[in-house]
């Protein structure tokens, strides 16, 4: 393995790992605050039990998120020094803003987790609110940096000296805003369905108490709303990518040739050799319509892009299909759940079909989340900063990259397995609900 | 700002320095806590571990954000300096990073693995990992620090980055720096813990403070001795008028805190120890300035464009206005009540 491949794989592993915990750190506090709020309003103890259970889980997962995030902030510079030189000079301060959000989150996590008996109920609830808001904000800020990699703005660079013309230029771009919403919703969605799946599983195992139905309702409230908003924000994002990153867009859609009345391809396997996308269900004019609002519009294909500047088309297209597929399924599941809820609320926990579906759907949100990031990050290749710096020019010249990659892969594996073991132990503990 | 051409770059460097002081004072004590956890012994072994767990539990997440602050300020304000450090010290930084990750993770893993409040005292693999990682990370960070003051990192006219020797971060001088960092962490932690415990347990930590303090003094002497030949420029600057007064005050505080530990004036020992660390780091900064990495990289030479520096520096008061009151609240809720009754770990909380 060469250093470039190792460094890219290390980024994939570290970011893929961090994203899971980051999403939980954004989504779970929201659910926690909602049920604790219900406890404050109604005084019914099962709400408090739920909030405490979720707080415990947040405590464990937040710590792993913090650890993996710290790793990332060092790894970015260690593996991609050239990239960090430019990025730091132009948008590094956005990480500074993110830092303030982390700080608040870390402080209030301490207060929340250890403060059940030391703070008044309302003060405690507010601590939860601060966690939920600052978690969301830290995600939104870091997206500013990622959006800048996709659409670098606000600076001039001659390959050596950089001048910054506008330090907040990226916040004025729609891309940042679209990504922030899309990604925040994705976090809520993935966490909500994972929680719903877990409680559906408990219901299937014969537990039918108020906690279970509350958990399901809260999770599907958050999850359902996000599931229906997600395609809207995704559509805005896709239209913008079409305008600013046509190569990525073409790869997402498996569009090799430039054409008018371009079809929307559902599924299908792009083949870079033959430059065709086979086995797809095609909706004529669908892609042109989605990209521009006009079914006859011309959609540039990969033929407009020099061959060496293509991203991995198979992977980008596949990941895009997975993301949209996951989103569609989750919409259907939420609609079905609320229909059942509305029709026969009392017998919800006896509807084994629904419960099994929720169990099966539990990982779909996270699958969509990771797939979406593959679209964004793989589709951006070969650029580490779009049209400014290539990934291969940014990698560190230091020795030992490959060895470090294996070490880190192992480390993440150990951390991941331990978290699963501990979560199971937490769940099986008699004190935990 | 004609009167002060490098105003923003200097302010940024000062920010990084303040971040380092805070990380040393808070994060350093956490490392030390881990070390004392590893070396807990005697009849109150379990109680020692519990005291450490209780002291760290609510604050460790906040304590380690200071490291992130330092990193962010470095790569934002001195991007080229950061990338030079990252290339030259690729391996030691990665190793330290593994230590930092394992430390944080194992601390919570241990807290979560058993339902009792005694989570910290049940023997476990993660307990050991926690201790060992706390031991290794400060040594590595100290050694990296040593490589910088040694002048071992060079950038040639083509921009090629290298160490004067491949193992320049493992020279006796660097290792001595690492041990100095370790002893300092142990000293800080022990002094803080005497402030949070009572009776015989307090005596335990007092004795540990004496041991670590002696170690700190010895390591500091060794580092200085080696610096004369290994890091001559740094040694000369440290003993020149620019930083000597600060260093002397720092050493004075060290003596003060040693006195306070011996005579059981615990509150004073904590104050003096913190002042000592802060002053010595300032002294180091003054000796180092204007070089970020001697002799090729100066702060002003690698400073980011001014709008970026200004944004970061001016955002600090805003960030501080949010963070400092919250931090105060955290400390007030958990540090002002004497920790005689056990604070529950989140895993044990009903
Ligand atoms: C549960 C997760 C989830 C679901 C159901 C969807 N997405 Fe998504 N998508 C993400 C999770 C995600 C993400 C992981 O959060 C990404 C990666 C970067 C980002 O900002 O969001 C993303 C990126 C992303 C991009 C690439 C943006 C870029 O490269 O800058 C596009 C075009 C879409 N999405 C479009 C959609 C559409 C049309 C959906 C219709 C259902 C959709 N997404 C559902
Ligand atoms: C947390 C969600 C994210 C995931 C799952 C993710 C995923 C990935 C993947 C799969 C790659 C490898 C792409 C390839 O080499 O083909 C990658 C690369 C990279 N990502 Fe991300 N990414 C995420 C967020 C971010 C953010 C927020 C940033 C920047 C602030 C970022 C910066 C990078 C960099 C610098 C690389 C390495 C260079 C490259 O391969 O282009 N990523 N990421
Ligand atoms: C879109 C991608 C990302 C999102 C949504 C995100 C979000 C979060 C969140 C919510 C946390 C709090 C910890 C938790 O709840 O588990 C966190 C922690 C952290 N993240 Fe990320 N992050 C992303 C990518 C990155 C990248 C690319 C970096 C590296 C520069 C990074 C650096 C950090 C750091 C340093 C922490 C630890 C903060 C602490 O000590 O509390 N994150 N992230």
mmCIF file of C-alpha atoms in Angstrom, chain A residues 8-350:
data_model
loop_
_atom_site.group_PDB
_atom_site.id
_atom_site.type_symbol
_atom_site.label_atom_id
_atom_site.label_comp_id
_atom_site.label_asym_id
_atom_site.label_seq_id
_atom_site.Cartn_x
_atom_site.Cartn_y
_atom_site.Cartn_z
ATOM 1 C CA UNK A 8 -7.049 8.136 2.543
ATOM 2 C CA UNK A 9 -8.108 4.930 4.204
ATOM 3 C CA UNK A 10 -7.162 6.318 7.573
ATOM 4 C CA UNK A 11 -9.368 9.345 6.908
ATOM 5 C CA UNK A 12 -12.210 7.088 5.833
ATOM 6 C CA UNK A 13 -11.955 5.002 8.969
ATOM 7 C CA UNK A 14 -11.534 7.934 11.351
ATOM 8 C CA UNK A 15 -14.265 10.075 9.829
ATOM 9 C CA UNK A 16 -16.654 7.188 9.358
ATOM 10 C CA UNK A 17 -16.112 6.284 13.000
ATOM 11 C CA UNK A 18 -16.393 9.832 14.330
ATOM 12 C CA UNK A 19 -19.534 10.507 12.342
ATOM 13 C CA UNK A 20 -21.460 7.790 14.162
ATOM 14 C CA UNK A 21 -20.679 9.306 17.545
ATOM 15 C CA UNK A 22 -21.060 12.859 16.330
ATOM 16 C CA UNK A 23 -24.542 12.007 15.047
ATOM 17 C CA UNK A 24 -25.426 10.467 18.386
ATOM 18 C CA UNK A 25 -24.025 13.498 20.180
ATOM 19 C CA UNK A 26 -26.321 15.665 18.080
ATOM 20 C CA UNK A 27 -29.424 13.490 18.021
ATOM 21 C CA UNK A 28 -29.625 11.791 21.382
ATOM 22 C CA UNK A 29 -29.534 14.981 23.499
ATOM 23 C CA UNK A 30 -32.542 16.213 21.551
ATOM 24 C CA UNK A 31 -34.556 13.104 22.441
ATOM 25 C CA UNK A 32 -33.287 13.327 26.005
ATOM 26 C CA UNK A 33 -34.384 16.937 26.376
ATOM 27 C CA UNK A 34 -37.789 16.171 24.903
ATOM 28 C CA UNK A 35 -38.566 13.393 27.388
ATOM 29 C CA UNK A 36 -37.099 15.278 30.325
ATOM 30 C CA UNK A 37 -39.273 18.219 29.315
ATOM 31 C CA UNK A 38 -42.311 15.946 29.380
ATOM 32 C CA UNK A 39 -41.248 14.806 32.816
ATOM 33 C CA UNK A 40 -41.115 18.397 34.028
ATOM 34 C CA UNK A 41 -44.587 19.043 32.636
ATOM 35 C CA UNK A 42 -46.328 15.874 33.761
ATOM 36 C CA UNK A 43 -44.216 14.591 36.640
ATOM 37 C CA UNK A 44 -44.677 11.028 35.391
ATOM 38 C CA UNK A 45 -41.618 9.058 36.454
ATOM 39 C CA UNK A 46 -41.248 6.944 33.329
ATOM 40 C CA UNK A 47 -40.196 10.022 31.383
ATOM 41 C CA UNK A 48 -37.422 10.648 33.858
ATOM 42 C CA UNK A 49 -36.265 7.047 33.682
ATOM 43 C CA UNK A 50 -36.020 7.335 29.914
ATOM 44 C CA UNK A 51 -34.112 10.596 30.127
ATOM 45 C CA UNK A 52 -31.674 9.034 32.571
ATOM 46 C CA UNK A 53 -31.160 5.988 30.404
ATOM 47 C CA UNK A 54 -30.457 8.124 27.371
ATOM 48 C CA UNK A 55 -28.203 10.397 29.381
ATOM 49 C CA UNK A 56 -26.091 7.446 30.432
ATOM 50 C CA UNK A 57 -25.805 6.334 26.839
ATOM 51 C CA UNK A 58 -24.957 9.871 25.738
ATOM 52 C CA UNK A 59 -22.234 10.037 28.384
ATOM 53 C CA UNK A 60 -20.493 6.964 27.068
ATOM 54 C CA UNK A 61 -20.879 7.789 23.394
ATOM 55 C CA UNK A 62 -20.017 11.456 23.802
ATOM 56 C CA UNK A 63 -16.716 10.507 25.344
ATOM 57 C CA UNK A 64 -15.878 8.278 22.397
ATOM 58 C CA UNK A 65 -16.979 11.071 20.077
ATOM 59 C CA UNK A 66 -14.731 13.543 21.848
ATOM 60 C CA UNK A 67 -11.810 11.164 21.703
ATOM 61 C CA UNK A 68 -12.248 10.406 18.009
ATOM 62 C CA UNK A 69 -12.778 14.084 17.227
ATOM 63 C CA UNK A 70 -9.577 15.039 18.999
ATOM 64 C CA UNK A 71 -7.853 12.428 16.904
ATOM 65 C CA UNK A 72 -9.283 13.973 13.754
ATOM 66 C CA UNK A 73 -8.129 17.467 14.490
ATOM 67 C CA UNK A 74 -4.575 16.183 14.812
ATOM 68 C CA UNK A 75 -4.788 13.702 11.950
ATOM 69 C CA UNK A 76 -5.911 16.317 9.438
ATOM 70 C CA UNK A 77 -2.633 18.146 9.901
ATOM 71 C CA UNK A 78 -0.458 15.090 10.347
ATOM 72 C CA UNK A 79 -1.675 13.326 7.216
ATOM 73 C CA UNK A 80 -2.414 16.318 4.972
ATOM 74 C CA UNK A 81 0.047 19.065 5.940
ATOM 75 C CA UNK A 82 -0.215 20.998 2.660
ATOM 76 C CA UNK A 83 -3.984 20.955 2.804
ATOM 77 C CA UNK A 84 -3.976 22.091 6.403
ATOM 78 C CA UNK A 85 -1.640 24.950 5.560
ATOM 79 C CA UNK A 86 -4.116 26.432 3.152
ATOM 80 C CA UNK A 87 -7.238 25.423 5.008
ATOM 81 C CA UNK A 88 -5.900 26.681 8.321
ATOM 82 C CA UNK A 89 -5.002 30.056 6.917
ATOM 83 C CA UNK A 90 -8.363 30.575 5.237
ATOM 84 C CA UNK A 91 -11.012 28.823 7.352
ATOM 85 C CA UNK A 92 -9.127 27.532 10.376
ATOM 86 C CA UNK A 93 -10.986 29.990 12.572
ATOM 87 C CA UNK A 94 -14.197 28.113 11.829
ATOM 88 C CA UNK A 95 -12.695 25.263 13.811
ATOM 89 C CA UNK A 96 -12.213 27.896 16.484
ATOM 90 C CA UNK A 97 -15.940 28.598 16.513
ATOM 91 C CA UNK A 98 -16.546 24.869 16.643
ATOM 92 C CA UNK A 99 -14.152 24.753 19.577
ATOM 93 C CA UNK A 100 -16.337 27.112 21.609
ATOM 94 C CA UNK A 101 -19.317 24.896 20.909
ATOM 95 C CA UNK A 102 -17.356 21.809 22.047
ATOM 96 C CA UNK A 103 -16.288 23.550 25.161
ATOM 97 C CA UNK A 104 -19.842 24.383 26.120
ATOM 98 C CA UNK A 105 -20.965 20.887 25.253
ATOM 99 C CA UNK A 106 -18.216 19.260 27.296
ATOM 100 C CA UNK A 107 -18.935 21.477 30.302
ATOM 101 C CA UNK A 108 -22.661 20.942 30.252
ATOM 102 C CA UNK A 109 -22.316 17.212 29.682
ATOM 103 C CA UNK A 110 -20.406 17.130 32.963
ATOM 104 C CA UNK A 111 -23.127 19.149 34.691
ATOM 105 C CA UNK A 112 -25.925 17.080 33.197
ATOM 106 C CA UNK A 113 -24.507 13.628 33.847
ATOM 107 C CA UNK A 114 -23.249 14.192 37.346
ATOM 108 C CA UNK A 115 -25.714 16.853 38.362
ATOM 109 C CA UNK A 116 -29.079 15.068 38.676
ATOM 110 C CA UNK A 117 -29.044 15.632 42.422
ATOM 111 C CA UNK A 118 -27.009 18.788 42.543
ATOM 112 C CA UNK A 119 -29.056 21.006 40.282
ATOM 113 C CA UNK A 120 -32.711 21.960 40.378
ATOM 114 C CA UNK A 121 -34.914 20.115 37.868
ATOM 115 C CA UNK A 122 -35.287 23.130 35.640
ATOM 116 C CA UNK A 123 -31.621 24.071 35.727
ATOM 117 C CA UNK A 124 -30.840 20.471 34.886
ATOM 118 C CA UNK A 125 -33.158 20.535 31.914
ATOM 119 C CA UNK A 126 -31.545 23.716 30.637
ATOM 120 C CA UNK A 127 -28.163 22.008 30.816
ATOM 121 C CA UNK A 128 -29.629 19.397 28.485
ATOM 122 C CA UNK A 129 -30.823 22.110 26.123
ATOM 123 C CA UNK A 130 -27.335 23.616 25.993
ATOM 124 C CA UNK A 131 -25.914 20.187 25.134
ATOM 125 C CA UNK A 132 -28.402 19.679 22.316
ATOM 126 C CA UNK A 133 -27.867 23.153 20.862
ATOM 127 C CA UNK A 134 -24.095 23.232 21.143
ATOM 128 C CA UNK A 135 -23.824 19.715 19.712
ATOM 129 C CA UNK A 136 -25.883 20.785 16.742
ATOM 130 C CA UNK A 137 -23.811 23.948 16.328
ATOM 131 C CA UNK A 138 -20.495 22.133 16.417
ATOM 132 C CA UNK A 139 -21.727 19.963 13.562
ATOM 133 C CA UNK A 140 -22.912 23.010 11.642
ATOM 134 C CA UNK A 141 -19.568 24.775 12.029
ATOM 135 C CA UNK A 142 -17.483 21.825 10.949
ATOM 136 C CA UNK A 143 -19.691 21.593 7.891
ATOM 137 C CA UNK A 144 -18.576 25.106 7.062
ATOM 138 C CA UNK A 145 -15.067 23.733 6.683
ATOM 139 C CA UNK A 146 -16.221 20.822 4.585
ATOM 140 C CA UNK A 147 -18.348 23.079 2.402
ATOM 141 C CA UNK A 148 -15.261 25.207 1.847
ATOM 142 C CA UNK A 149 -13.365 22.159 0.570
ATOM 143 C CA UNK A 150 -16.165 21.579 -1.909
ATOM 144 C CA UNK A 151 -16.368 25.208 -2.881
ATOM 145 C CA UNK A 152 -13.271 27.128 -1.814
ATOM 146 C CA UNK A 153 -13.983 30.847 -1.599
ATOM 147 C CA UNK A 154 -12.722 33.977 0.108
ATOM 148 C CA UNK A 155 -9.001 33.840 -0.693
ATOM 149 C CA UNK A 156 -6.324 34.161 -3.337
ATOM 150 C CA UNK A 157 -3.478 31.717 -3.605
ATOM 151 C CA UNK A 158 -0.512 31.605 -5.947
ATOM 152 C CA UNK A 159 0.701 28.216 -4.790
ATOM 153 C CA UNK A 160 2.843 29.786 -2.125
ATOM 154 C CA UNK A 161 1.416 32.937 -0.567
ATOM 155 C CA UNK A 162 -2.211 33.112 0.420
ATOM 156 C CA UNK A 163 -4.236 36.263 0.953
ATOM 157 C CA UNK A 164 -7.628 36.150 2.575
ATOM 158 C CA UNK A 165 -10.210 38.439 1.094
ATOM 159 C CA UNK A 166 -13.174 37.486 3.252
ATOM 160 C CA UNK A 167 -12.856 35.243 6.311
ATOM 161 C CA UNK A 168 -16.567 34.441 6.411
ATOM 162 C CA UNK A 169 -17.091 33.991 2.683
ATOM 163 C CA UNK A 170 -18.144 30.356 3.031
ATOM 164 C CA UNK A 171 -21.039 31.267 5.317
ATOM 165 C CA UNK A 172 -22.423 33.403 2.540
ATOM 166 C CA UNK A 173 -22.591 30.432 0.187
ATOM 167 C CA UNK A 174 -25.831 28.493 -0.066
ATOM 168 C CA UNK A 175 -23.806 25.254 -0.029
ATOM 169 C CA UNK A 176 -22.926 25.621 3.628
ATOM 170 C CA UNK A 177 -26.502 26.322 4.573
ATOM 171 C CA UNK A 178 -27.880 23.393 2.566
ATOM 172 C CA UNK A 179 -25.275 21.002 3.894
ATOM 173 C CA UNK A 180 -25.838 22.162 7.457
ATOM 174 C CA UNK A 181 -29.545 21.441 7.305
ATOM 175 C CA UNK A 182 -29.216 18.245 5.386
ATOM 176 C CA UNK A 183 -26.577 16.872 7.683
ATOM 177 C CA UNK A 184 -28.261 17.954 10.926
ATOM 178 C CA UNK A 185 -31.491 16.322 9.819
ATOM 179 C CA UNK A 186 -29.529 13.211 8.884
ATOM 180 C CA UNK A 187 -28.174 13.047 12.428
ATOM 181 C CA UNK A 188 -31.636 13.334 13.974
ATOM 182 C CA UNK A 189 -32.964 10.789 11.529
ATOM 183 C CA UNK A 190 -30.305 8.174 12.148
ATOM 184 C CA UNK A 191 -30.440 8.458 15.914
ATOM 185 C CA UNK A 192 -34.240 8.480 16.040
ATOM 186 C CA UNK A 193 -34.588 5.306 14.001
ATOM 187 C CA UNK A 194 -31.831 3.540 15.873
ATOM 188 C CA UNK A 195 -33.632 4.340 19.138
ATOM 189 C CA UNK A 196 -36.987 3.298 17.692
ATOM 190 C CA UNK A 197 -35.541 -0.001 16.507
ATOM 191 C CA UNK A 198 -34.108 -0.738 19.911
ATOM 192 C CA UNK A 199 -37.411 -0.131 21.728
ATOM 193 C CA UNK A 200 -39.373 -2.019 19.090
ATOM 194 C CA UNK A 201 -37.065 -4.943 19.778
ATOM 195 C CA UNK A 202 -37.804 -4.736 23.490
ATOM 196 C CA UNK A 203 -41.511 -4.652 22.752
ATOM 197 C CA UNK A 204 -41.128 -7.761 20.631
ATOM 198 C CA UNK A 205 -39.385 -9.422 23.534
ATOM 199 C CA UNK A 206 -42.527 -8.888 25.563
ATOM 200 C CA UNK A 207 -41.970 -5.605 27.370
ATOM 201 C CA UNK A 208 -45.122 -3.544 27.064
ATOM 202 C CA UNK A 209 -44.922 -0.561 29.350
ATOM 203 C CA UNK A 210 -45.347 3.162 29.062
ATOM 204 C CA UNK A 211 -41.637 3.697 28.581
ATOM 205 C CA UNK A 212 -41.556 1.692 25.407
ATOM 206 C CA UNK A 213 -44.463 3.434 23.761
ATOM 207 C CA UNK A 214 -43.193 6.848 24.824
ATOM 208 C CA UNK A 215 -39.757 6.096 23.432
ATOM 209 C CA UNK A 216 -41.248 4.935 20.153
ATOM 210 C CA UNK A 217 -43.498 7.966 19.844
ATOM 211 C CA UNK A 218 -40.744 10.479 20.631
ATOM 212 C CA UNK A 219 -38.274 8.778 18.321
ATOM 213 C CA UNK A 220 -40.712 8.627 15.456
ATOM 214 C CA UNK A 221 -41.825 12.167 16.015
ATOM 215 C CA UNK A 222 -38.274 13.410 15.532
ATOM 216 C CA UNK A 223 -37.451 10.746 12.948
ATOM 217 C CA UNK A 224 -40.669 11.200 10.984
ATOM 218 C CA UNK A 225 -40.350 14.962 10.698
ATOM 219 C CA UNK A 226 -36.727 14.645 9.628
ATOM 220 C CA UNK A 227 -37.538 11.895 7.143
ATOM 221 C CA UNK A 228 -40.026 14.104 5.355
ATOM 222 C CA UNK A 229 -37.821 17.194 5.379
ATOM 223 C CA UNK A 230 -34.767 15.281 4.211
ATOM 224 C CA UNK A 231 -35.669 14.910 0.515
ATOM 225 C CA UNK A 232 -36.464 18.623 0.373
ATOM 226 C CA UNK A 233 -33.092 19.640 1.708
ATOM 227 C CA UNK A 234 -31.449 16.909 -0.386
ATOM 228 C CA UNK A 235 -33.055 18.252 -3.515
ATOM 229 C CA UNK A 236 -31.752 21.770 -2.825
ATOM 230 C CA UNK A 237 -28.323 20.351 -2.201
ATOM 231 C CA UNK A 238 -28.365 18.261 -5.364
ATOM 232 C CA UNK A 239 -29.388 21.246 -7.476
ATOM 233 C CA UNK A 240 -26.521 23.224 -6.026
ATOM 234 C CA UNK A 241 -24.009 20.434 -6.590
ATOM 235 C CA UNK A 242 -25.233 20.318 -10.169
ATOM 236 C CA UNK A 243 -24.294 23.959 -10.557
ATOM 237 C CA UNK A 244 -20.968 23.948 -8.753
ATOM 238 C CA UNK A 245 -19.594 20.396 -8.999
ATOM 239 C CA UNK A 246 -20.877 18.974 -12.285
ATOM 240 C CA UNK A 247 -18.363 16.098 -12.240
ATOM 241 C CA UNK A 248 -19.593 14.923 -8.859
ATOM 242 C CA UNK A 249 -23.187 15.278 -9.977
ATOM 243 C CA UNK A 250 -22.564 13.234 -13.108
ATOM 244 C CA UNK A 251 -20.864 10.538 -11.058
ATOM 245 C CA UNK A 252 -23.730 10.475 -8.550
ATOM 246 C CA UNK A 253 -26.205 9.908 -11.336
ATOM 247 C CA UNK A 254 -24.057 7.651 -13.516
ATOM 248 C CA UNK A 255 -24.284 10.198 -16.319
ATOM 249 C CA UNK A 256 -21.407 9.501 -18.701
ATOM 250 C CA UNK A 257 -22.534 11.439 -21.748
ATOM 251 C CA UNK A 258 -23.844 14.945 -21.959
ATOM 252 C CA UNK A 259 -27.497 14.863 -22.928
ATOM 253 C CA UNK A 260 -30.760 16.732 -23.004
ATOM 254 C CA UNK A 261 -33.828 14.986 -21.530
ATOM 255 C CA UNK A 262 -31.385 13.147 -19.251
ATOM 256 C CA UNK A 263 -33.123 10.257 -17.472
ATOM 257 C CA UNK A 264 -33.224 9.754 -13.745
ATOM 258 C CA UNK A 265 -31.551 6.417 -13.041
ATOM 259 C CA UNK A 266 -32.748 4.386 -10.114
ATOM 260 C CA UNK A 267 -30.241 1.696 -9.231
ATOM 261 C CA UNK A 268 -27.938 0.533 -11.991
ATOM 262 C CA UNK A 269 -24.225 -0.142 -12.157
ATOM 263 C CA UNK A 270 -22.006 2.401 -13.902
ATOM 264 C CA UNK A 271 -19.122 0.941 -15.881
ATOM 265 C CA UNK A 272 -16.185 3.279 -16.379
ATOM 266 C CA UNK A 273 -14.831 1.157 -19.256
ATOM 267 C CA UNK A 274 -17.914 1.122 -21.441
ATOM 268 C CA UNK A 275 -19.066 4.478 -20.037
ATOM 269 C CA UNK A 276 -22.602 3.266 -19.566
ATOM 270 C CA UNK A 277 -24.827 2.728 -16.570
ATOM 271 C CA UNK A 278 -26.511 -0.637 -16.948
ATOM 272 C CA UNK A 279 -29.504 -2.206 -15.251
ATOM 273 C CA UNK A 280 -30.974 1.069 -14.058
ATOM 274 C CA UNK A 281 -34.661 1.890 -14.048
ATOM 275 C CA UNK A 282 -34.742 5.051 -16.122
ATOM 276 C CA UNK A 283 -37.311 7.820 -15.856
ATOM 277 C CA UNK A 284 -36.981 9.834 -19.076
ATOM 278 C CA UNK A 285 -36.205 13.496 -18.535
ATOM 279 C CA UNK A 286 -36.282 12.911 -14.773
ATOM 280 C CA UNK A 287 -32.729 13.983 -14.099
ATOM 281 C CA UNK A 288 -32.906 17.100 -16.235
ATOM 282 C CA UNK A 289 -36.083 18.009 -14.400
ATOM 283 C CA UNK A 290 -34.663 17.402 -10.913
ATOM 284 C CA UNK A 291 -31.469 19.288 -11.665
ATOM 285 C CA UNK A 292 -33.000 22.353 -13.291
ATOM 286 C CA UNK A 293 -36.800 22.123 -13.204
ATOM 287 C CA UNK A 294 -36.914 21.666 -16.954
ATOM 288 C CA UNK A 295 -37.113 18.107 -18.410
ATOM 289 C CA UNK A 296 -35.445 19.167 -21.646
ATOM 290 C CA UNK A 297 -32.399 20.779 -20.056
ATOM 291 C CA UNK A 298 -28.922 19.597 -20.904
ATOM 292 C CA UNK A 299 -27.065 17.705 -18.208
ATOM 293 C CA UNK A 300 -23.273 17.645 -18.644
ATOM 294 C CA UNK A 301 -21.861 14.149 -18.372
ATOM 295 C CA UNK A 302 -18.453 12.893 -17.366
ATOM 296 C CA UNK A 303 -17.342 13.319 -20.971
ATOM 297 C CA UNK A 304 -16.918 17.015 -20.156
ATOM 298 C CA UNK A 305 -14.295 16.184 -17.560
ATOM 299 C CA UNK A 306 -10.758 14.972 -18.307
ATOM 300 C CA UNK A 307 -10.546 11.290 -17.522
ATOM 301 C CA UNK A 308 -7.923 11.721 -14.795
ATOM 302 C CA UNK A 309 -10.260 14.080 -12.973
ATOM 303 C CA UNK A 310 -13.064 11.559 -12.598
ATOM 304 C CA UNK A 311 -14.019 10.449 -9.145
ATOM 305 C CA UNK A 312 -14.755 6.793 -8.517
ATOM 306 C CA UNK A 313 -18.030 6.650 -10.443
ATOM 307 C CA UNK A 314 -19.214 3.226 -9.241
ATOM 308 C CA UNK A 315 -18.769 4.091 -5.610
ATOM 309 C CA UNK A 316 -20.278 7.563 -5.873
ATOM 310 C CA UNK A 317 -23.332 6.333 -7.762
ATOM 311 C CA UNK A 318 -23.839 3.356 -5.486
ATOM 312 C CA UNK A 319 -23.520 5.471 -2.353
ATOM 313 C CA UNK A 320 -25.993 7.972 -3.732
ATOM 314 C CA UNK A 321 -28.526 5.231 -4.474
ATOM 315 C CA UNK A 322 -28.095 3.830 -0.977
ATOM 316 C CA UNK A 323 -28.649 7.224 0.632
ATOM 317 C CA UNK A 324 -31.760 8.050 -1.359
ATOM 318 C CA UNK A 325 -33.045 4.499 -0.944
ATOM 319 C CA UNK A 326 -32.596 4.638 2.807
ATOM 320 C CA UNK A 327 -34.361 7.993 2.954
ATOM 321 C CA UNK A 328 -37.301 6.739 0.936
ATOM 322 C CA UNK A 329 -37.734 3.645 3.084
ATOM 323 C CA UNK A 330 -37.594 5.668 6.276
ATOM 324 C CA UNK A 331 -40.294 7.993 4.983
ATOM 325 C CA UNK A 332 -42.541 5.037 4.285
ATOM 326 C CA UNK A 333 -41.863 3.522 7.680
ATOM 327 C CA UNK A 334 -42.657 6.777 9.499
ATOM 328 C CA UNK A 335 -45.856 7.254 7.561
ATOM 329 C CA UNK A 336 -46.926 3.719 8.386
ATOM 330 C CA UNK A 337 -46.104 4.130 12.045
ATOM 331 C CA UNK A 338 -48.155 7.301 12.435
ATOM 332 C CA UNK A 339 -51.010 5.787 10.522
ATOM 333 C CA UNK A 340 -51.051 2.836 12.958
ATOM 334 C CA UNK A 341 -50.680 5.216 15.876
ATOM 335 C CA UNK A 342 -53.626 7.208 14.728
ATOM 336 C CA UNK A 343 -55.819 4.129 13.995
ATOM 337 C CA UNK A 344 -55.191 2.001 17.071
ATOM 338 C CA UNK A 345 -52.854 3.591 19.473
ATOM 339 C CA UNK A 346 -53.542 1.136 22.318
ATOM 340 C CA UNK A 347 -52.582 -1.887 20.298
ATOM 341 C CA UNK A 348 -49.450 -0.377 18.799
ATOM 342 C CA UNK A 349 -47.122 -2.670 20.717
ATOM 343 C CA UNK A 350 -49.002 -5.742 19.494
#
